[in-house]
Coordinates of C-alpha atoms in Angstrom, one line a residue:
M302 CA 62.3 47.7 1.3
K303 CA 61.8 44.7 -1.0
V304 CA 59.5 44.3 -4.0
N305 CA 57.0 41.4 -3.1
R306 CA 54.2 41.5 -6.0
I307 CA 53.7 42.3 -9.5
S308 CA 50.9 43.3 -11.2
L309 CA 50.2 44.5 -14.9
W310 CA 46.9 46.2 -16.8
S311 CA 46.3 46.2 -20.6
I312 CA 44.4 49.6 -21.4
D313 CA 43.0 50.3 -24.9
L314 CA 44.0 53.8 -25.6
T315 CA 42.4 55.6 -28.9
S316 CA 43.7 58.8 -30.2
H317 CA 41.3 61.8 -30.4
E318 CA 41.3 61.7 -34.2
P319 CA 43.1 58.8 -36.3
Y320 CA 47.0 59.3 -36.7
Y321 CA 48.7 59.0 -40.0
M322 CA 52.3 58.0 -40.9
A323 CA 54.3 57.3 -43.6
E324 CA 54.2 53.6 -45.0
G325 CA 50.9 53.0 -43.5
K326 CA 51.8 53.5 -40.0
T327 CA 48.9 54.4 -37.9
C328 CA 47.8 55.5 -34.2
D329 CA 44.1 54.6 -33.9
T330 CA 43.5 52.7 -31.1
V331 CA 46.3 51.1 -29.5
K332 CA 47.6 49.2 -26.4
T333 CA 49.3 50.4 -23.3
H334 CA 50.4 48.3 -20.2
V335 CA 50.5 49.7 -17.0
L336 CA 52.8 47.9 -14.4
C337 CA 52.6 48.5 -10.8
L338 CA 55.5 47.2 -8.2
D339 CA 54.2 46.4 -4.7
T340 CA 56.8 46.5 -1.7
D341 CA 56.7 45.1 1.8
T342 CA 56.1 48.6 3.3
G343 CA 53.0 49.3 1.1
L344 CA 54.8 51.6 -1.4
K345 CA 53.8 51.3 -5.2
G346 CA 55.7 52.1 -7.9
W347 CA 54.0 52.7 -11.2
G348 CA 55.3 52.2 -14.9
E349 CA 53.6 52.4 -18.3
V350 CA 54.7 51.6 -22.0
C351 CA 52.7 52.0 -25.2
P352 CA 54.5 50.5 -28.5
I353 CA 52.9 51.6 -31.7
P354 CA 52.2 48.8 -34.3
H355 CA 54.9 48.8 -36.9
Y356 CA 56.9 51.6 -35.6
L357 CA 59.5 49.8 -33.8
P358 CA 60.5 46.4 -33.2
A359 CA 58.5 46.2 -29.8
F360 CA 55.4 44.0 -29.4
A361 CA 52.8 45.2 -27.1
D362 CA 51.2 41.4 -26.8
G363 CA 54.7 40.5 -25.9
I364 CA 54.8 42.5 -22.4
P365 CA 53.0 40.2 -20.2
S366 CA 55.4 37.3 -21.2
A367 CA 58.7 39.6 -20.9
I368 CA 57.5 40.5 -17.3
T369 CA 56.7 36.9 -16.5
E370 CA 60.3 35.9 -17.7
M371 CA 61.8 38.6 -15.6
A372 CA 59.3 38.4 -12.5
G373 CA 62.5 35.9 -10.5
E374 CA 64.9 39.0 -11.1
I375 CA 62.5 41.4 -9.9
L376 CA 60.8 40.1 -7.0
G377 CA 62.8 40.7 -3.8
V378 CA 64.6 43.4 -5.4
S379 CA 65.5 47.0 -3.5
P380 CA 64.1 50.2 -5.2
F381 CA 67.0 52.2 -3.7
G382 CA 69.0 52.6 -7.1
A383 CA 67.5 51.4 -10.6
D384 CA 70.6 50.8 -12.5
A385 CA 71.9 47.8 -10.7
P386 CA 69.0 45.6 -11.0
M387 CA 68.2 47.1 -14.7
R388 CA 71.8 45.3 -15.6
K389 CA 71.0 42.1 -14.1
L390 CA 67.7 42.4 -15.9
D391 CA 69.9 43.1 -19.1
L392 CA 72.1 39.9 -18.6
H393 CA 68.9 37.8 -17.9
L394 CA 66.8 38.7 -20.7
Q395 CA 68.6 40.4 -23.9
G396 CA 67.2 43.2 -25.6
H397 CA 63.1 43.7 -25.2
F398 CA 64.2 47.2 -24.1
H399 CA 60.5 48.2 -24.3
A400 CA 59.5 45.8 -21.6
K401 CA 62.3 46.7 -19.5
S402 CA 61.3 50.3 -19.7
I403 CA 58.0 49.7 -17.8
V404 CA 60.1 47.7 -14.8
D405 CA 62.7 50.6 -14.9
M406 CA 60.0 53.4 -14.4
A407 CA 58.4 51.8 -11.7
L408 CA 61.4 51.3 -9.8
W409 CA 62.3 54.9 -10.3
D410 CA 59.0 55.7 -8.7
L411 CA 59.7 53.8 -5.5
F412 CA 62.9 55.6 -5.3
G413 CA 61.2 58.8 -5.0
K414 CA 58.4 57.6 -3.2
A415 CA 60.6 56.2 -0.6
T416 CA 63.3 59.3 -0.5
K417 CA 60.2 61.5 -0.5
Q418 CA 61.8 63.4 -3.7
P419 CA 60.0 64.0 -7.1
L420 CA 62.0 62.4 -9.9
Y421 CA 63.3 65.4 -11.4
A422 CA 65.3 65.6 -8.1
L423 CA 66.7 62.4 -8.6
L424 CA 67.6 62.6 -12.1
G425 CA 69.9 65.4 -11.9
G426 CA 67.7 68.1 -10.5
R427 CA 65.1 70.5 -11.9
T428 CA 66.5 72.9 -14.6
H429 CA 63.1 73.9 -15.8
A430 CA 60.0 75.3 -14.2
D431 CA 58.3 74.5 -17.1
M432 CA 58.9 73.0 -20.5
P433 CA 58.1 73.8 -24.2
L434 CA 55.7 71.0 -26.5
Y435 CA 55.7 70.3 -29.6
H436 CA 52.6 69.7 -31.3
S437 CA 52.4 66.5 -33.6
I438 CA 50.1 66.8 -36.6
T439 CA 48.7 64.0 -38.5
C440 CA 49.8 63.6 -42.0
I441 CA 46.5 64.6 -43.8
A442 CA 45.2 67.1 -46.6
A443 CA 47.8 70.2 -46.2
D444 CA 44.8 72.8 -45.5
D445 CA 43.7 70.4 -42.6
M446 CA 47.1 70.5 -41.4
A447 CA 47.7 74.0 -41.7
R448 CA 44.5 74.3 -39.6
I449 CA 45.3 71.9 -36.8
A450 CA 48.7 74.1 -36.7
A451 CA 47.0 77.7 -36.2
E452 CA 44.7 76.0 -33.5
A453 CA 47.6 74.8 -31.8
F454 CA 49.3 77.9 -32.3
A455 CA 46.5 79.8 -30.7
S456 CA 47.0 77.5 -27.7
G457 CA 50.3 78.8 -26.9
I458 CA 52.5 76.0 -28.9
R459 CA 55.4 77.1 -30.9
Q460 CA 56.8 73.7 -32.2
F461 CA 55.0 71.8 -34.6
Q462 CA 55.9 68.4 -36.1
V463 CA 54.4 68.0 -39.3
K464 CA 53.8 64.2 -40.4
L465 CA 55.2 63.4 -43.9
G466 CA 54.9 60.4 -46.8
V467 CA 51.5 59.1 -46.5
D468 CA 51.0 59.3 -50.2
T469 CA 54.6 59.0 -51.2
D470 CA 54.2 62.8 -53.0
W471 CA 57.2 64.9 -52.2
Q472 CA 55.1 67.5 -53.9
A473 CA 52.6 66.8 -51.4
D474 CA 54.9 66.7 -48.4
A475 CA 56.5 70.1 -49.7
E476 CA 52.9 71.9 -49.8
R477 CA 52.3 70.4 -46.2
L478 CA 55.3 72.0 -44.9
I479 CA 54.8 75.4 -46.5
K480 CA 51.0 75.6 -45.6
V481 CA 52.1 74.9 -42.0
R482 CA 54.9 77.3 -42.0
E483 CA 52.7 79.9 -43.4
A484 CA 49.8 79.2 -40.8
V485 CA 52.3 79.7 -37.8
G486 CA 54.3 82.4 -39.4
D487 CA 57.9 83.2 -38.8
G488 CA 59.9 82.0 -35.8
P489 CA 58.2 78.9 -34.4
L490 CA 59.8 75.8 -35.3
V491 CA 58.5 73.3 -38.0
Y492 CA 59.9 70.3 -38.7
G493 CA 58.7 67.6 -41.2
D494 CA 59.2 64.0 -39.8
W495 CA 58.7 60.9 -42.3
N496 CA 59.1 58.3 -39.6
C497 CA 62.0 56.3 -41.7
G498 CA 59.1 56.5 -44.5
A499 CA 61.2 58.1 -47.5
T500 CA 63.3 57.4 -50.0
K501 CA 66.7 59.5 -50.4
L502 CA 65.2 61.2 -53.6
Q503 CA 61.7 61.8 -52.3
A504 CA 63.1 63.3 -49.0
T505 CA 65.7 65.4 -51.1
R506 CA 62.9 66.8 -53.4
T507 CA 61.0 67.8 -50.6
G508 CA 63.9 69.1 -48.8
R509 CA 64.8 71.2 -51.6
A510 CA 61.5 72.8 -52.6
V511 CA 61.2 74.0 -48.9
S512 CA 64.8 75.1 -48.5
H513 CA 64.1 78.6 -48.6
L514 CA 62.0 78.3 -45.6
D515 CA 63.4 77.9 -41.9
I516 CA 62.5 73.9 -41.7
M517 CA 64.0 71.0 -39.8
L518 CA 63.3 67.7 -41.2
E519 CA 62.8 64.3 -39.2
Q520 CA 64.5 60.9 -40.0
P521 CA 63.2 60.5 -43.6
C522 CA 65.2 57.2 -44.2
K523 CA 65.6 54.2 -42.7
T524 CA 69.4 54.5 -42.1
L525 CA 71.4 57.1 -41.0
E526 CA 73.7 57.1 -43.7
D527 CA 70.8 58.0 -46.1
C528 CA 69.8 60.8 -43.6
A529 CA 72.9 62.2 -43.6
A530 CA 72.9 62.0 -47.6
V531 CA 69.5 64.2 -47.4
R532 CA 70.6 66.5 -44.8
Q533 CA 74.1 67.1 -47.2
A534 CA 71.8 67.6 -50.4
T535 CA 69.3 69.9 -48.7
G536 CA 71.5 71.7 -46.3
L537 CA 68.5 71.7 -43.8
P538 CA 69.1 70.6 -40.2
M539 CA 68.1 67.0 -39.2
K540 CA 66.7 65.4 -35.9
I541 CA 66.7 61.7 -35.7
D542 CA 64.2 59.3 -34.0
E543 CA 63.9 55.8 -34.5
G544 CA 67.9 55.7 -35.8
A545 CA 68.8 56.4 -31.9
Y546 CA 68.4 54.0 -29.9
D547 CA 71.6 53.6 -27.8
L548 CA 74.8 55.0 -27.3
A549 CA 76.4 53.7 -30.5
T550 CA 73.6 55.0 -32.6
L551 CA 74.0 58.5 -30.8
M552 CA 77.9 58.6 -31.7
R553 CA 77.2 57.6 -35.2
A554 CA 74.4 60.1 -35.8
A555 CA 76.7 62.5 -34.9
E556 CA 79.8 61.2 -36.7
L557 CA 77.7 61.6 -40.1
G558 CA 76.5 65.0 -39.0
V559 CA 72.5 64.6 -38.6
L560 CA 72.3 64.8 -34.9
D561 CA 71.1 68.3 -34.8
A562 CA 68.4 67.2 -32.4
V563 CA 67.4 63.6 -31.3
A564 CA 64.1 62.1 -29.5
L565 CA 65.0 60.3 -26.5
K566 CA 62.4 58.0 -25.8
L567 CA 61.9 55.5 -22.8
S568 CA 60.8 52.7 -24.5
K569 CA 63.7 52.9 -27.1
F570 CA 66.4 52.9 -24.5
G571 CA 65.1 51.0 -21.8
G572 CA 64.0 53.1 -19.1
L573 CA 65.0 56.2 -17.4
S574 CA 68.5 54.6 -16.1
A575 CA 69.3 53.9 -19.8
L576 CA 68.0 57.3 -20.8
R577 CA 70.3 59.6 -18.5
R578 CA 73.4 58.0 -19.5
A579 CA 72.1 58.7 -23.7
R580 CA 71.4 62.4 -22.2
D581 CA 75.1 62.6 -20.9
V582 CA 76.4 61.8 -24.6
T583 CA 73.8 63.9 -26.3
V584 CA 74.7 67.2 -24.6
H585 CA 78.5 66.3 -24.9
L586 CA 77.8 65.7 -28.6
G587 CA 76.1 69.5 -28.7
A588 CA 72.5 67.9 -29.8
E589 CA 69.2 69.3 -28.9
I590 CA 67.0 66.4 -27.0
C591 CA 63.2 65.8 -27.5
A592 CA 62.4 64.4 -24.3
E593 CA 59.5 61.6 -24.7
C594 CA 58.2 58.1 -25.5
T595 CA 56.6 56.1 -28.3
W596 CA 53.3 56.7 -27.2
G597 CA 50.9 56.2 -24.1
S598 CA 49.0 58.0 -21.4
D599 CA 49.6 59.7 -18.2
I600 CA 52.5 57.7 -16.4
V601 CA 54.7 57.5 -19.0
T602 CA 54.0 61.1 -19.7
A603 CA 54.9 62.0 -16.0
A604 CA 58.0 60.0 -16.6
A605 CA 59.3 62.1 -19.8
L606 CA 58.3 65.1 -17.8
H607 CA 60.7 64.8 -15.2
F608 CA 63.5 63.7 -17.7
A609 CA 62.8 67.0 -19.5
A610 CA 62.8 69.0 -16.5
S611 CA 66.2 67.6 -15.2
T612 CA 68.0 68.1 -18.7
P613 CA 70.1 71.1 -19.0
Q614 CA 68.9 74.3 -20.1
N615 CA 70.6 74.6 -23.7
A616 CA 70.2 70.7 -24.5
L617 CA 66.3 70.4 -24.2
L618 CA 64.4 71.5 -27.7
N619 CA 61.0 70.1 -26.5
T620 CA 58.8 67.6 -24.4
C621 CA 55.5 65.7 -25.3
D622 CA 52.3 65.4 -23.6
L623 CA 51.4 62.3 -24.8
S624 CA 48.2 61.7 -22.8
S625 CA 46.8 64.7 -24.3
Y626 CA 46.3 63.0 -27.7
V627 CA 44.6 59.6 -26.5
G628 CA 41.8 58.7 -24.2
P629 CA 40.9 57.7 -21.4
R630 CA 43.1 59.2 -18.8
I631 CA 44.2 56.9 -16.3
A632 CA 45.8 59.4 -14.1
P633 CA 43.5 62.1 -13.4
D634 CA 46.1 64.2 -11.3
C635 CA 48.7 64.3 -14.0
P636 CA 49.4 67.6 -15.4
T637 CA 48.3 69.4 -18.9
R638 CA 49.5 71.8 -21.1
R639 CA 49.0 75.2 -20.4
N640 CA 49.9 78.0 -23.2
G641 CA 52.1 75.5 -25.0
R642 CA 54.2 74.4 -22.0
I643 CA 54.0 71.9 -19.4
A644 CA 55.7 71.5 -15.7
P645 CA 56.5 67.9 -14.2
P646 CA 54.5 66.7 -11.6
E647 CA 55.3 68.0 -7.7
G648 CA 54.8 65.1 -5.7
P649 CA 57.4 62.0 -4.8
G650 CA 58.1 59.6 -7.4
L651 CA 56.6 60.4 -10.6
G652 CA 53.7 62.4 -8.9
V653 CA 50.8 60.8 -10.3
T654 CA 48.3 58.2 -9.0
P655 CA 46.3 55.9 -11.5
D656 CA 42.5 55.6 -11.1
L657 CA 42.2 51.8 -10.2
D658 CA 38.7 51.9 -11.6
R659 CA 40.0 52.8 -15.0
L660 CA 42.5 50.1 -14.9
G661 CA 39.9 47.4 -14.3
P662 CA 41.2 44.0 -13.4
P663 CA 45.2 43.1 -14.0
I664 CA 45.8 40.6 -16.6
L665 CA 48.7 39.6 -14.5
E666 CA 49.9 38.8 -10.9
L667 CA 52.9 37.6 -9.8
E668 CA 54.3 37.0 -6.1

Protein backbone atom coordinates (compact mmCIF):
# COMPACT_ATOMS: atom_id res chain seq x y z
CA MET A 1 0.00 0.00 0.00
CA LYS A 2 1.34 3.41 -1.02
CA VAL A 3 0.10 6.99 -0.78
CA ASN A 4 -0.69 8.14 -4.32
CA ARG A 5 -2.68 11.35 -3.86
CA ILE A 6 -2.74 14.33 -1.50
CA SER A 7 -5.79 16.57 -1.12
CA LEU A 8 -6.09 19.59 1.18
CA TRP A 9 -9.11 21.64 2.22
CA SER A 10 -9.45 24.91 4.11
CA ILE A 11 -12.56 25.49 6.23
CA ASP A 12 -13.51 28.46 8.38
CA LEU A 13 -14.55 27.44 11.89
CA THR A 14 -16.57 29.90 13.96
CA SER A 15 -16.72 29.73 17.74
CA HIS A 16 -20.22 29.47 19.17
CA GLU A 17 -19.32 32.59 21.14
CA PRO A 18 -16.25 34.86 20.82
CA TYR A 19 -13.38 33.44 22.86
CA TYR A 20 -11.13 35.94 24.64
CA MET A 21 -7.66 35.38 26.09
CA ALA A 22 -4.86 37.55 27.47
CA GLU A 23 -2.86 39.98 25.32
CA GLY A 24 -5.67 40.41 22.81
CA LYS A 25 -5.64 36.76 21.69
CA THR A 26 -9.05 35.73 20.39
CA CYS A 27 -10.83 32.82 18.77
CA ASP A 28 -13.83 33.88 16.75
CA THR A 29 -13.47 32.61 13.19
CA VAL A 30 -10.29 30.67 12.47
CA LYS A 31 -9.05 28.55 9.60
CA THR A 32 -8.69 24.79 9.88
CA HIS A 33 -7.04 22.59 7.26
CA VAL A 34 -8.11 19.03 6.45
CA LEU A 35 -5.79 16.62 4.67
CA CYS A 36 -6.65 13.40 2.85
CA LEU A 37 -3.99 10.87 1.84
CA ASP A 38 -5.35 8.47 -0.77
CA THR A 39 -3.70 5.12 -1.38
CA ASP A 40 -3.50 2.72 -4.30
CA THR A 41 -5.82 0.35 -2.37
CA GLY A 42 -8.61 2.91 -2.02
CA LEU A 43 -8.13 3.56 1.68
CA LYS A 44 -8.11 7.20 2.77
CA GLY A 45 -6.30 8.71 5.74
CA TRP A 46 -7.50 11.98 7.26
CA GLY A 47 -5.77 14.68 9.25
CA GLU A 48 -6.60 18.15 10.56
CA VAL A 49 -4.75 21.09 12.06
CA CYS A 50 -6.06 24.48 13.19
CA PRO A 51 -3.55 27.05 14.48
CA ILE A 52 -4.94 29.99 16.44
CA PRO A 53 -3.58 33.39 15.32
CA HIS A 54 -1.16 34.94 17.83
CA TYR A 55 -1.19 31.80 20.01
CA LEU A 56 1.79 29.74 18.86
CA PRO A 57 4.38 30.18 16.08
CA ALA A 58 2.15 28.45 13.52
CA PHE A 59 0.67 30.16 10.45
CA ALA A 60 -2.45 28.57 9.00
CA ASP A 61 -1.98 30.05 5.50
CA GLY A 62 1.48 28.51 5.32
CA ILE A 63 0.15 24.97 5.53
CA PRO A 64 -0.57 24.55 1.78
CA SER A 65 2.99 25.64 0.97
CA ALA A 66 4.44 23.28 3.58
CA ILE A 67 2.37 20.36 2.24
CA THR A 68 3.54 21.16 -1.29
CA GLU A 69 7.16 21.22 -0.10
CA MET A 70 6.77 17.86 1.68
CA ALA A 71 4.73 16.18 -1.07
CA GLY A 72 7.71 14.45 -2.67
CA GLU A 73 8.46 12.75 0.65
CA ILE A 74 4.79 11.82 1.25
CA LEU A 75 3.76 10.39 -2.12
CA GLY A 76 4.81 6.76 -2.42
CA VAL A 77 5.09 6.28 1.36
CA SER A 78 3.74 3.15 3.03
CA PRO A 79 1.45 3.93 6.00
CA PHE A 80 2.60 0.89 8.00
CA GLY A 81 4.39 2.84 10.69
CA ALA A 82 4.39 6.64 10.78
CA ASP A 83 7.63 7.22 12.72
CA ALA A 84 9.99 6.49 9.81
CA PRO A 85 8.36 8.79 7.23
CA MET A 86 7.96 11.53 9.85
CA ARG A 87 11.69 11.37 10.62
CA LYS A 88 12.34 11.80 6.89
CA LEU A 89 10.06 14.84 6.86
CA ASP A 90 11.98 16.32 9.80
CA LEU A 91 15.17 16.04 7.78
CA HIS A 92 13.54 17.45 4.65
CA LEU A 93 11.83 20.41 6.31
CA GLN A 94 12.95 21.60 9.71
CA GLY A 95 10.32 22.92 12.11
CA HIS A 96 6.76 23.55 10.86
CA PHE A 97 5.48 20.96 13.33
CA HIS A 98 1.88 22.08 12.96
CA ALA A 99 2.02 21.28 9.23
CA LYS A 100 3.66 17.94 9.94
CA SER A 101 1.04 16.99 12.51
CA ILE A 102 -1.67 16.88 9.84
CA VAL A 103 0.43 14.44 7.77
CA ASP A 104 1.31 12.28 10.75
CA MET A 105 -2.36 12.07 11.77
CA ALA A 106 -3.42 10.95 8.29
CA LEU A 107 -0.69 8.28 8.23
CA TRP A 108 -1.88 6.92 11.58
CA ASP A 109 -5.46 6.89 10.30
CA LEU A 110 -4.34 4.83 7.30
CA PHE A 111 -2.35 2.48 9.54
CA GLY A 112 -5.41 1.83 11.67
CA LYS A 113 -7.67 1.28 8.68
CA ALA A 114 -5.17 -1.04 7.00
CA THR A 115 -4.89 -3.16 10.17
CA LYS A 116 -8.59 -2.78 11.05
CA GLN A 117 -7.69 -1.40 14.48
CA PRO A 118 -8.81 1.77 16.26
CA LEU A 119 -5.95 4.17 16.88
CA TYR A 120 -6.04 3.73 20.65
CA ALA A 121 -5.06 0.08 20.12
CA LEU A 122 -2.02 1.11 18.06
CA LEU A 123 -1.06 3.89 20.47
CA GLY A 124 -0.57 1.51 23.37
CA GLY A 125 -3.95 -0.02 24.09
CA ARG A 126 -7.13 1.30 25.61
CA THR A 127 -6.85 2.28 29.27
CA HIS A 128 -10.03 4.39 29.57
CA ALA A 129 -13.61 3.53 28.65
CA ASP A 130 -14.21 7.28 28.54
CA MET A 131 -12.28 10.35 29.67
CA PRO A 132 -13.06 13.45 31.74
CA LEU A 133 -13.47 16.70 29.83
CA TYR A 134 -12.51 20.15 30.94
CA HIS A 135 -14.60 23.15 29.91
CA SER A 136 -12.73 26.26 28.81
CA ILE A 137 -14.37 29.54 29.86
CA THR A 138 -13.73 32.67 27.81
CA CYS A 139 -12.31 35.67 29.70
CA ILE A 140 -15.26 37.98 30.24
CA ALA A 141 -16.95 39.46 33.32
CA ALA A 142 -16.62 37.32 36.44
CA ASP A 143 -20.37 36.83 36.92
CA ASP A 144 -20.80 35.69 33.31
CA MET A 145 -17.89 33.26 33.67
CA ALA A 146 -19.48 31.87 36.83
CA ARG A 147 -22.75 31.38 34.93
CA ILE A 148 -20.96 29.47 32.15
CA ALA A 149 -19.22 27.32 34.76
CA ALA A 150 -22.52 26.55 36.52
CA GLU A 151 -24.13 25.55 33.20
CA ALA A 152 -21.20 23.27 32.35
CA PHE A 153 -21.29 21.79 35.86
CA ALA A 154 -24.98 20.97 35.42
CA SER A 155 -24.05 19.04 32.24
CA GLY A 156 -21.58 16.87 34.17
CA ILE A 157 -18.31 18.77 33.67
CA ARG A 158 -16.01 18.66 36.69
CA GLN A 159 -12.90 20.42 35.37
CA PHE A 160 -12.84 24.11 34.48
CA GLN A 161 -10.21 26.19 32.70
CA VAL A 162 -10.75 29.86 33.55
CA LYS A 163 -9.19 32.20 31.01
CA LEU A 164 -7.52 35.22 32.63
CA GLY A 165 -5.66 38.41 31.78
CA VAL A 166 -7.83 40.04 29.12
CA ASP A 167 -7.81 43.33 31.05
CA THR A 168 -4.41 42.96 32.82
CA ASP A 169 -6.19 43.50 36.15
CA TRP A 170 -4.96 41.05 38.77
CA GLN A 171 -7.92 41.76 41.06
CA ALA A 172 -10.40 41.10 38.26
CA ASP A 173 -8.62 37.80 37.59
CA ALA A 174 -8.81 36.86 41.26
CA GLU A 175 -12.54 37.64 41.22
CA ARG A 176 -12.99 35.40 38.17
CA LEU A 177 -11.33 32.48 39.92
CA ILE A 178 -13.20 33.04 43.18
CA LYS A 179 -16.61 33.25 41.51
CA VAL A 180 -16.05 30.20 39.32
CA ARG A 181 -14.93 28.25 42.37
CA GLU A 182 -18.08 29.37 44.23
CA ALA A 183 -20.25 28.41 41.25
CA VAL A 184 -18.95 24.83 41.05
CA GLY A 185 -18.32 24.21 44.76
CA ASP A 186 -15.56 22.21 46.39
CA GLY A 187 -14.03 19.25 44.59
CA PRO A 188 -14.05 20.08 40.87
CA LEU A 189 -10.73 21.13 39.36
CA VAL A 190 -10.48 24.86 38.67
CA TYR A 191 -7.43 26.41 37.02
CA GLY A 192 -6.67 29.88 35.77
CA ASP A 193 -4.94 30.23 32.39
CA TRP A 194 -3.18 33.40 31.24
CA ASN A 195 -1.79 31.88 28.01
CA CYS A 196 1.59 33.51 28.76
CA GLY A 197 -0.07 36.92 29.10
CA ALA A 198 0.80 37.88 32.70
CA THR A 199 3.86 39.36 34.30
CA LYS A 200 5.33 37.64 37.33
CA LEU A 201 3.92 40.37 39.54
CA GLN A 202 0.39 40.20 38.11
CA ALA A 203 0.23 36.42 38.34
CA THR A 204 1.72 36.34 41.83
CA ARG A 205 -0.77 38.89 43.15
CA THR A 206 -3.65 36.94 41.64
CA GLY A 207 -2.30 33.65 42.94
CA ARG A 208 -1.84 34.95 46.47
CA ALA A 209 -5.35 36.39 46.46
CA VAL A 210 -6.80 32.90 45.80
CA SER A 211 -4.20 30.81 47.63
CA HIS A 212 -6.79 29.89 50.28
CA LEU A 213 -8.78 28.10 47.58
CA ASP A 214 -8.19 24.86 45.68
CA ILE A 215 -6.84 26.46 42.48
CA MET A 216 -4.21 25.51 39.90
CA LEU A 217 -2.45 28.03 37.66
CA GLU A 218 -1.69 27.53 33.97
CA GLN A 219 1.20 29.12 32.06
CA PRO A 220 0.98 32.65 33.48
CA CYS A 221 4.24 33.86 31.91
CA LYS A 222 6.10 33.36 28.67
CA THR A 223 9.15 31.62 30.14
CA LEU A 224 9.32 28.52 32.28
CA GLU A 225 11.63 30.36 34.65
CA ASP A 226 9.04 33.09 35.29
CA CYS A 227 6.34 30.45 35.76
CA ALA A 228 8.57 28.79 38.34
CA ALA A 229 8.94 32.10 40.19
CA VAL A 230 5.13 32.43 40.33
CA ARG A 231 4.73 28.87 41.56
CA GLN A 232 7.27 29.43 44.30
CA ALA A 233 5.71 32.74 45.37
CA THR A 234 2.12 31.45 45.44
CA GLY A 235 2.54 27.82 46.47
CA LEU A 236 -0.10 26.86 43.89
CA PRO A 237 0.35 23.91 41.50
CA MET A 238 1.20 24.74 37.90
CA LYS A 239 0.14 23.45 34.50
CA ILE A 240 2.39 24.23 31.52
CA ASP A 241 1.03 24.64 28.00
CA GLU A 242 2.82 26.91 25.52
CA GLY A 243 6.18 26.36 27.23
CA ALA A 244 6.19 22.59 26.64
CA TYR A 245 6.59 21.63 22.99
CA ASP A 246 9.38 19.01 22.88
CA LEU A 247 11.22 16.60 25.17
CA ALA A 248 13.78 19.19 26.22
CA THR A 249 11.13 21.66 27.41
CA LEU A 250 9.33 18.91 29.31
CA MET A 251 12.55 18.05 31.10
CA ARG A 252 13.28 21.71 31.83
CA ALA A 253 9.79 22.30 33.25
CA ALA A 254 10.23 19.33 35.55
CA GLU A 255 13.66 20.58 36.63
CA LEU A 256 12.12 23.95 37.55
CA GLY A 257 9.30 22.31 39.50
CA VAL A 258 6.40 23.56 37.36
CA LEU A 259 5.35 20.31 35.69
CA ASP A 260 2.42 19.35 37.90
CA ALA A 261 0.37 19.07 34.72
CA VAL A 262 1.01 19.70 31.04
CA ALA A 263 -0.97 20.17 27.83
CA LEU A 264 0.30 17.74 25.21
CA LYS A 265 -1.03 19.15 21.94
CA LEU A 266 -0.74 17.42 18.60
CA SER A 267 0.17 20.50 16.59
CA LYS A 268 2.84 21.68 19.05
CA PHE A 269 4.77 18.42 18.95
CA GLY A 270 4.21 17.45 15.31
CA GLY A 271 1.58 14.73 15.55
CA LEU A 272 0.84 11.44 17.28
CA SER A 273 4.29 9.93 16.65
CA ALA A 274 6.07 12.68 18.58
CA LEU A 275 3.27 12.94 21.14
CA ARG A 276 3.70 9.28 22.11
CA ARG A 277 7.33 9.94 22.98
CA ALA A 278 6.35 13.06 24.93
CA ARG A 279 3.77 11.02 26.83
CA ASP A 280 6.37 8.46 27.88
CA VAL A 281 8.63 11.20 29.22
CA THR A 282 5.74 12.95 30.97
CA VAL A 283 4.63 9.75 32.68
CA HIS A 284 8.22 9.14 33.80
CA LEU A 285 8.36 12.67 35.23
CA GLY A 286 5.17 12.11 37.20
CA ALA A 287 3.05 14.89 35.63
CA GLU A 288 -0.59 14.65 34.61
CA ILE A 289 -1.56 15.08 30.95
CA CYS A 290 -4.17 17.18 29.20
CA ALA A 291 -4.51 15.36 25.85
CA GLU A 292 -5.66 17.76 23.13
CA CYS A 293 -4.67 20.09 20.32
CA THR A 294 -4.68 23.83 19.73
CA TRP A 295 -8.12 24.17 18.10
CA GLY A 296 -10.11 22.45 15.38
CA SER A 297 -13.10 20.30 14.57
CA ASP A 298 -13.97 16.61 14.48
CA ILE A 299 -10.88 14.99 12.93
CA VAL A 300 -8.34 16.48 15.31
CA THR A 301 -10.76 15.90 18.20
CA ALA A 302 -10.92 12.21 17.29
CA ALA A 303 -7.11 11.97 17.24
CA ALA A 304 -6.86 13.59 20.68
CA LEU A 305 -9.49 11.22 22.07
CA HIS A 306 -7.62 8.14 20.86
CA PHE A 307 -4.44 9.50 22.41
CA ALA A 308 -6.24 10.20 25.68
CA ALA A 309 -7.89 6.76 25.73
CA SER A 310 -4.47 5.08 25.52
CA THR A 311 -2.79 7.25 28.17
CA PRO A 312 -2.07 5.47 31.49
CA GLN A 313 -4.88 5.83 34.02
CA ASN A 314 -3.10 7.88 36.66
CA ALA A 315 -1.39 10.09 34.08
CA LEU A 316 -4.48 11.50 32.34
CA LEU A 317 -5.81 14.76 33.76
CA ASN A 318 -8.40 15.44 31.06
CA THR A 319 -9.07 15.87 27.36
CA CYS A 320 -11.01 18.36 25.24
CA ASP A 321 -13.78 17.99 22.66
CA LEU A 322 -12.57 20.89 20.55
CA SER A 323 -15.32 20.38 17.99
CA SER A 324 -18.01 21.24 20.57
CA TYR A 325 -16.76 24.84 20.69
CA VAL A 326 -17.05 25.55 16.96
CA GLY A 327 -19.10 25.08 13.83
CA PRO A 328 -19.51 23.60 11.37
CA ARG A 329 -19.06 19.98 12.39
CA ILE A 330 -17.18 18.32 9.53
CA ALA A 331 -17.50 14.65 10.55
CA PRO A 332 -21.02 13.94 11.82
CA ASP A 333 -19.98 10.57 13.29
CA CYS A 334 -17.47 12.12 15.70
CA PRO A 335 -18.41 11.46 19.36
CA THR A 336 -19.88 14.15 21.57
CA ARG A 337 -19.68 14.82 25.30
CA ARG A 338 -21.99 12.98 27.64
CA ASN A 339 -22.30 13.79 31.33
CA GLY A 340 -18.95 15.60 31.31
CA ARG A 341 -17.06 12.74 29.70
CA ILE A 342 -16.32 11.47 26.21
CA ALA A 343 -15.24 8.20 24.60
CA PRO A 344 -13.07 7.73 21.50
CA PRO A 345 -14.59 6.63 18.19
CA GLU A 346 -14.84 2.86 17.77
CA GLY A 347 -14.10 2.34 14.07
CA PRO A 348 -10.70 1.54 12.55
CA GLY A 349 -8.15 4.32 12.43
CA LEU A 350 -9.57 7.60 13.64
CA GLY A 351 -13.05 6.18 13.31
CA VAL A 352 -14.57 9.32 11.77
CA THR A 353 -15.61 10.13 8.20
CA PRO A 354 -15.64 13.75 7.00
CA ASP A 355 -18.66 14.97 5.07
CA LEU A 356 -17.27 15.90 1.64
CA ASP A 357 -20.18 18.23 0.97
CA ARG A 358 -19.21 20.26 4.05
CA LEU A 359 -15.57 20.33 3.01
CA GLY A 360 -16.31 21.67 -0.46
CA PRO A 361 -13.67 21.65 -3.21
CA PRO A 362 -10.04 21.08 -2.18
CA ILE A 363 -7.60 23.98 -2.36
CA LEU A 364 -4.70 21.67 -3.25
CA GLU A 365 -4.42 18.32 -5.07
CA LEU A 366 -1.08 16.61 -5.68
CA GLU A 367 -0.28 13.25 -7.28
